[in-house]
Amino acid sequence: MNTKPILAVNETPKFSQWLTLSIQHLFAMFGATILAPYLVGLDPAIALISSGLGTLAFLLICKWQVPAYLGSSFAFIAPVIAAKTAGGPGAAMVGTFLAGLVYGTVALVISKVGHRWIMNLLPPVVVGPVIIVIGLAIAPTAVGMAMNNPDGQYSTLHFSVALVTLAATILFSIYAKKILSIIPILAGIVVGYVYALFIGIIDFKPVLEAQWFEMPKFIIPFVSYEVKFTWNIFWLMVPVAVVTLSEHIGHQLVLSKVVGRDYIKEPGLHRSILGDGTATMISALIGGPPKTTYGENIGVLAITRVYSVHVLAGAAVLAIIFGFVGKITALINTIPTPVMGGVSILLFGIIASSGLRMLVDSKIDFADKRNLVISSVILILGVGGAILKLPIKDIEIHGMALSAIFGVLLNLILPGRPKVNENLFETDENRKTA
């Protein structure tokens, strides 16, 4: 991979280029960032604002050395929906804040004792199947959104919108070149939206009535809801946060190879994890979904070789501004559910497939009964929606979280655990001389 930069990490672009380069990153994250809150019933405008604030916090904590953008996390869709069902939006925000605290705690431990322990705790044989569960567990949500009309009844007309959106997204994913190959979700949404407009299922009235500047409906602790800790919310969100740490590490490794710097060592994995957790906590304080670093934006870095953190900061500022533009928010809210359903069919499938890819890339041997047992238990508990009800304070641990906990425990208990490679980041030169 050619890592020679057109703009280095701390290089400031010319003002004439800055806006264009930042808009590229804004488009790359836009589709997925607004889709996640759409699926869980949160305000997309707040998701945009929190992604911008979270990204700026991440860049600051990482000493302006790591060019990354943080958007809405899909791993938390099912837990956030469950938390909202159990205790309303406030409960979901408390759970999101707890997830951010987990990141902070892990970052503190890594800063003191290193990262080897977390790799032992979360090897690919555990994380891969859990990621598969994350994708498959929310598959019914995508299919329901694709097939049904606003009344929840099957509609061939609405399903056609989803299929057109899905087809367009697939075509953009496979055949698009350069920057378009990075934004297949956004491009697919646009095509699906135009088709839905053509068949007459979109009402533009809310856009016309919306103000240009409009204050989003922030969800503020102690103002919008009573902050209340419950163990049910803890067990819904925290185990998933532990697993998404592996996703974060994976993104840092890929980003290190794209940029040509070892971000695991400098500014350090503990800083990037703390940045991710801080972004999630900021999001929780204003009513947004949990945050994660975005592979789409890493893709933009790889294609453009513009690594400047100032460009990512510019995208963050634009996202914050967009969140306060009422007409943009109203336009997002006019997107028909089948359009989002069509995109979700592919996106959730990709999440599941990425777990499978992790197992393949890590060369997990399923002839080894240990690996077979661990992955089998995780998959069935997670996809099957198992619930463990404990008599202590009426605690319930649900499928996705339960499968992650069982996977971690089985990996620690069963004999034959393989050794973990201490050096997470390897350059091509390291491999050639090894």
XYZ file of C-alpha atoms in Angstrom:
434
model
C 0.000 0.000 0.000
C 1.321 3.444 -0.966
C 1.297 5.464 2.260
C 3.216 8.499 0.951
C 0.889 11.346 1.912
C -0.441 14.104 -0.284
C -1.173 15.894 2.993
C 0.599 14.653 6.135
C -1.174 14.118 9.453
C -0.423 17.555 10.899
C -0.324 19.432 7.593
C -2.978 22.114 7.075
C -4.632 22.177 3.637
C -5.175 25.335 1.639
C -8.486 26.935 2.503
C -9.776 26.336 -1.032
C -9.168 22.582 -0.613
C -10.157 22.261 3.043
C -13.920 22.449 2.558
C -13.957 19.970 -0.331
C -11.773 17.457 1.501
C -13.881 17.717 4.666
C -17.133 17.293 2.705
C -15.760 13.998 1.330
C -15.451 12.661 4.886
C -18.863 14.081 5.786
C -20.455 12.162 2.900
C -18.534 8.997 3.810
C -19.971 8.858 7.321
C -23.349 10.467 6.650
C -25.427 7.468 5.511
C -24.449 5.116 8.333
C -24.426 7.830 11.007
C -28.049 8.844 10.339
C -29.196 5.251 9.735
C -28.341 4.001 13.232
C -30.445 6.588 15.149
C -33.213 6.139 12.575
C -33.341 2.430 13.462
C -33.443 2.956 17.242
C -35.769 5.963 17.283
C -33.269 8.702 18.147
C -32.906 12.090 16.458
C -30.525 11.961 13.428
C -29.678 15.622 14.000
C -28.316 14.809 17.458
C -26.409 11.875 15.965
C -24.691 14.304 13.583
C -23.911 16.810 16.339
C -22.634 14.138 18.730
C -20.487 12.569 15.995
C -18.870 15.942 15.358
C -18.300 16.692 19.045
C -17.077 13.138 19.645
C -14.616 13.318 16.761
C -13.175 16.604 18.017
C -12.797 15.097 21.510
C -11.106 12.007 20.021
C -8.638 14.109 18.026
C -7.809 16.173 21.115
C -7.267 13.133 23.368
C -5.090 11.492 20.693
C -2.911 14.644 20.608
C -4.017 15.466 17.029
C -2.052 12.460 15.716
C -4.804 9.998 14.678
C -6.916 10.945 11.627
C -10.191 9.202 12.425
C -13.888 10.040 12.323
C -16.373 8.694 14.870
C -19.948 7.938 13.837
C -22.920 5.957 15.130
C -22.164 2.370 16.193
C -24.313 -0.435 14.771
C -23.153 -2.948 17.379
C -25.393 -1.241 19.947
C -28.600 -1.135 17.887
C -30.260 -4.128 19.559
C -29.129 -3.168 23.116
C -30.292 0.450 22.668
C -33.702 -0.714 21.397
C -33.993 -3.098 24.358
C -32.945 -0.364 26.815
C -35.495 2.078 25.344
C -38.190 -0.565 25.606
C -37.282 -1.258 29.224
C -36.978 2.322 30.471
C -37.383 4.872 27.679
C -34.745 7.036 25.950
C -33.240 8.011 29.300
C -32.398 4.388 30.096
C -30.719 4.038 26.704
C -28.611 7.131 27.424
C -27.587 5.804 30.853
C -26.559 2.532 29.196
C -24.629 4.420 26.521
C -22.784 6.407 29.191
C -21.912 3.175 31.011
C -20.514 1.765 27.775
C -18.292 4.842 27.482
C -17.103 4.331 31.059
C -16.064 0.782 30.147
C -13.851 2.213 27.405
C -12.340 4.644 29.909
C -11.659 1.871 32.424
C -10.045 -0.357 29.794
C -7.918 2.580 28.607
C -6.716 3.186 32.166
C -5.736 -0.472 32.633
C -3.950 -0.574 29.249
C -1.979 2.558 30.154
C -0.754 0.786 33.306
C -0.197 -2.839 32.244
C -0.241 -2.879 28.423
C -2.682 -4.387 25.925
C -1.805 -8.107 26.058
C -4.570 -8.911 28.563
C -7.365 -7.606 26.367
C -6.137 -9.642 23.409
C -6.218 -12.727 25.649
C -9.720 -11.793 26.762
C -11.042 -11.087 23.261
C -9.360 -13.323 20.662
C -10.857 -13.730 17.157
C -12.571 -17.011 18.072
C -14.721 -15.024 20.540
C -15.088 -11.703 18.742
C -15.789 -13.137 15.278
C -18.912 -15.096 16.273
C -20.172 -12.208 18.439
C -19.918 -9.856 15.451
C -21.870 -12.419 13.413
C -24.526 -12.401 16.149
C -24.670 -8.587 16.078
C -25.479 -8.654 12.363
C -27.941 -11.546 12.428
C -29.789 -10.523 15.598
C -31.031 -7.306 13.985
C -31.787 -8.878 10.595
C -35.564 -9.082 11.307
C -35.570 -5.306 11.866
C -34.137 -4.694 8.393
C -36.553 -7.099 6.699
C -39.567 -5.645 8.504
C -38.588 -2.117 7.500
C -38.143 -3.230 3.897
C -41.436 -5.106 3.466
C -43.998 -3.148 5.443
C -45.937 0.079 4.943
C -46.285 2.720 7.705
C -49.175 0.704 9.206
C -46.941 -2.346 9.622
C -48.670 -4.331 6.864
C -46.907 -6.068 3.974
C -46.758 -3.870 0.858
C -45.331 -4.880 -2.523
C -45.014 -1.190 -3.425
C -42.925 -0.421 -0.349
C -40.890 -3.599 -0.773
C -40.051 -2.471 -4.311
C -38.523 0.689 -2.827
C -36.319 -1.434 -0.570
C -35.260 -3.680 -3.455
C -34.364 -0.721 -5.685
C -32.360 0.802 -2.819
C -30.634 -2.515 -2.128
C -29.791 -3.040 -5.811
C -28.364 0.479 -6.118
C -26.276 0.078 -2.964
C -24.879 -3.241 -4.208
C -24.005 -1.759 -7.600
C -22.251 1.207 -5.995
C -20.392 -1.129 -3.618
C -19.063 -3.324 -6.427
C -18.676 -1.080 -9.469
C -18.228 2.475 -8.177
C -14.765 4.022 -8.415
C -12.791 6.363 -6.204
C -14.854 8.349 -3.678
C -18.174 6.815 -4.802
C -16.888 3.400 -3.727
C -16.611 4.761 -0.176
C -20.186 6.087 0.036
C -22.349 3.243 -1.334
C -24.777 3.612 1.586
C -25.370 7.311 0.967
C -25.552 6.774 -2.806
C -28.030 3.906 -2.372
C -30.211 6.044 -0.096
C -30.268 8.812 -2.706
C -31.313 6.402 -5.493
C -33.978 4.796 -3.280
C -35.240 8.222 -2.251
C -35.601 9.337 -5.879
C -37.516 6.132 -6.711
C -39.786 6.613 -3.686
C -40.391 10.201 -4.786
C -41.285 8.967 -8.290
C -43.918 6.513 -6.989
C -45.393 9.136 -4.677
C -44.755 7.951 -1.111
C -42.811 11.005 0.088
C -44.372 14.091 1.645
C -42.224 17.235 1.269
C -44.496 19.363 3.448
C -42.363 18.989 6.626
C -39.281 20.214 4.710
C -41.110 23.298 3.431
C -42.432 24.093 6.909
C -39.107 23.553 8.700
C -36.936 26.488 9.745
C -33.402 26.836 8.424
C -32.096 27.041 11.992
C -33.749 24.676 14.409
C -32.713 23.480 17.848
C -32.660 19.663 18.008
C -34.549 17.918 20.799
C -31.605 17.106 23.036
C -32.067 14.424 25.686
C -30.299 15.871 28.749
C -29.756 13.935 31.998
C -31.619 15.345 35.059
C -33.576 17.589 32.652
C -35.200 15.268 30.117
C -35.168 12.214 32.358
C -34.303 10.980 35.837
C -30.900 9.322 35.895
C -31.328 5.866 37.358
C -28.817 3.015 37.343
C -30.207 -0.496 36.944
C -28.356 -3.763 36.562
C -30.575 -4.706 33.634
C -29.340 -1.708 31.648
C -25.775 -2.499 32.717
C -25.969 -6.069 31.425
C -27.676 -4.964 28.214
C -24.948 -2.515 27.185
C -21.647 -3.223 28.925
C -20.866 -6.719 27.505
C -21.348 -5.382 23.976
C -18.972 -2.507 24.757
C -16.308 -5.039 25.716
C -16.641 -6.723 22.327
C -16.637 -3.466 20.309
C -13.227 -2.782 21.804
C -11.933 -5.439 19.426
C -13.492 -3.537 16.519
C -11.708 -0.413 17.714
C -8.356 -2.223 17.859
C -8.936 -3.571 14.354
C -9.603 -0.069 13.023
C -6.452 1.253 14.687
C -4.377 -1.507 13.080
C -5.814 -0.786 9.630
C -5.363 2.956 10.110
C -1.750 2.385 11.193
C -1.043 0.529 7.947
C -2.848 3.125 5.809
C -1.006 6.090 7.322
C 2.289 4.278 7.964
C 2.446 4.992 11.695
C 2.174 2.638 14.653
C -0.823 4.113 16.478
C -0.834 1.218 18.955
C 2.394 2.629 20.398
C 2.057 6.372 19.723
C -0.090 8.089 20.839
C -1.048 4.682 22.274
C -3.997 2.310 22.221
C -5.094 3.633 25.626
C -5.536 7.134 24.198
C -7.572 6.065 21.173
C -9.800 3.849 23.339
C -10.262 6.720 25.803
C -11.131 8.987 22.884
C -13.734 6.506 21.649
C -15.210 6.199 25.140
C -15.275 9.965 25.654
C -17.119 10.403 22.343
C -19.687 7.820 23.475
C -20.180 9.578 26.821
C -20.578 12.967 25.118
C -23.187 11.392 22.867
C -25.031 9.970 25.887
C -25.169 13.402 27.530
C -27.078 14.976 24.624
C -29.196 12.054 23.374
C -27.097 10.427 20.644
C -26.172 6.787 19.934
C -22.856 5.181 21.000
C -19.862 6.063 18.859
C -17.162 4.145 17.018
C -14.360 4.912 14.581
C -15.598 4.548 10.986
C -14.049 2.237 8.413
C -15.667 4.330 5.660
C -13.504 7.305 6.586
C -10.399 5.139 6.811
C -11.252 4.138 3.245
C -11.315 7.808 2.211
C -7.847 8.241 3.752
C -6.534 5.228 1.828
C -7.886 6.467 -1.508
C -7.011 10.166 -1.213
C -3.792 9.816 0.866
C -4.864 13.023 2.600
C -4.135 12.171 6.240
C -4.515 15.654 7.725
C -6.336 15.695 11.059
C -7.469 19.225 10.166
C -9.582 17.766 7.364
C -11.272 15.356 9.826
C -11.815 18.234 12.248
C -13.407 20.206 9.413
C -15.797 17.317 8.718
C -16.686 17.244 12.435
C -17.495 20.967 12.445
C -19.650 20.561 9.319
C -21.556 17.693 10.969
C -22.290 19.878 14.006
C -23.544 22.704 11.753
C -25.726 20.291 9.735
C -27.340 19.094 12.957
C -28.753 22.593 13.557
C -30.109 23.067 10.011
C -33.797 22.316 10.385
C -34.462 21.700 6.706
C -31.708 19.061 6.533
C -33.152 17.293 9.579
C -36.652 17.466 8.098
C -35.345 16.097 4.787
C -33.720 13.160 6.609
C -37.014 12.451 8.368
C -38.833 12.245 5.019
C -36.712 9.256 3.942
C -39.198 6.361 3.688
C -38.652 3.412 6.020
C -38.249 0.933 3.098
C -35.277 2.948 1.813
C -33.522 2.482 5.152
C -34.677 -1.132 5.218
C -33.126 -1.825 1.825
C -29.783 -0.367 2.892
C -29.964 -2.242 6.207
C -30.353 -5.615 4.498
C -26.904 -5.216 2.997
C -25.346 -3.367 5.914
C -26.418 -5.841 8.596
C -25.311 -8.691 6.354
C -21.909 -7.031 5.976
C -21.629 -6.790 9.763
C -22.266 -10.528 10.068
C -19.916 -11.289 7.175
C -17.152 -9.197 8.748
C -17.283 -11.520 11.748
C -16.907 -14.464 9.392
C -14.030 -12.697 7.670
C -12.295 -12.208 11.011
C -12.426 -15.962 11.588
C -11.052 -16.661 8.096
C -8.303 -14.026 8.261
C -7.262 -15.277 11.703
C -7.154 -18.861 10.335
C -9.365 -20.222 13.089
C -9.264 -24.022 12.828
C -12.750 -25.476 13.359
C -11.322 -28.974 13.350
C -10.161 -27.957 16.825
C -13.063 -28.850 19.125
C -12.233 -25.932 21.414
C -12.868 -23.391 18.656
C -15.962 -25.262 17.492
C -17.503 -25.277 20.974
C -16.836 -21.600 21.674
C -18.229 -20.340 18.354
C -21.238 -22.699 18.449
C -22.351 -21.596 21.903
C -21.950 -17.908 21.022
C -23.945 -18.214 17.791
C -26.910 -20.146 19.194
C -27.241 -18.127 22.415
C -26.973 -14.853 20.495
C -29.108 -15.548 17.427
C -31.599 -17.574 19.473
C -32.185 -14.633 21.821
C -31.444 -16.509 25.040
C -32.190 -14.680 28.306
C -30.585 -15.464 31.634
C -32.790 -14.318 34.551
C -30.952 -14.010 37.839
C -32.775 -13.874 41.190
C -30.441 -11.082 42.331
C -32.269 -7.738 41.865
C -34.257 -9.266 38.967
C -31.270 -9.033 36.644
C -31.770 -10.183 33.046
C -28.902 -10.770 30.612
C -30.087 -10.885 27.006
C -28.909 -12.814 23.927
C -26.141 -10.671 22.466
C -24.618 -9.762 25.831
C -25.099 -13.290 27.147
C -23.365 -14.829 24.139
C -20.402 -12.452 24.562
C -20.073 -13.307 28.264
C -20.235 -17.052 27.596
C -17.683 -16.713 24.792
C -15.212 -14.892 27.030
C -15.695 -17.387 29.876
C -15.333 -20.446 27.634
C -12.167 -19.015 26.107
C -10.677 -18.475 29.568
C -11.787 -21.825 31.011
C -11.256 -24.337 28.209
C -7.702 -25.734 27.873
C -5.497 -25.098 24.859
C -5.784 -21.307 24.628
C -3.255 -20.118 22.004
C -0.656 -17.479 22.753
C -1.382 -13.927 21.623
C 1.026 -12.022 19.379
C 2.461 -9.220 21.507
C 3.182 -6.980 18.510
C -0.205 -5.947 17.153
C 1.166 -3.671 14.451
C 3.519 -5.094 11.850
C 4.842 -3.159 8.893
C 5.574 -4.824 5.582
C 9.258 -4.370 6.314
C 8.885 -6.269 9.602
C 7.314 -9.225 7.780
C 9.984 -9.339 5.089
C 12.820 -9.409 7.638
C 11.048 -11.805 10.010
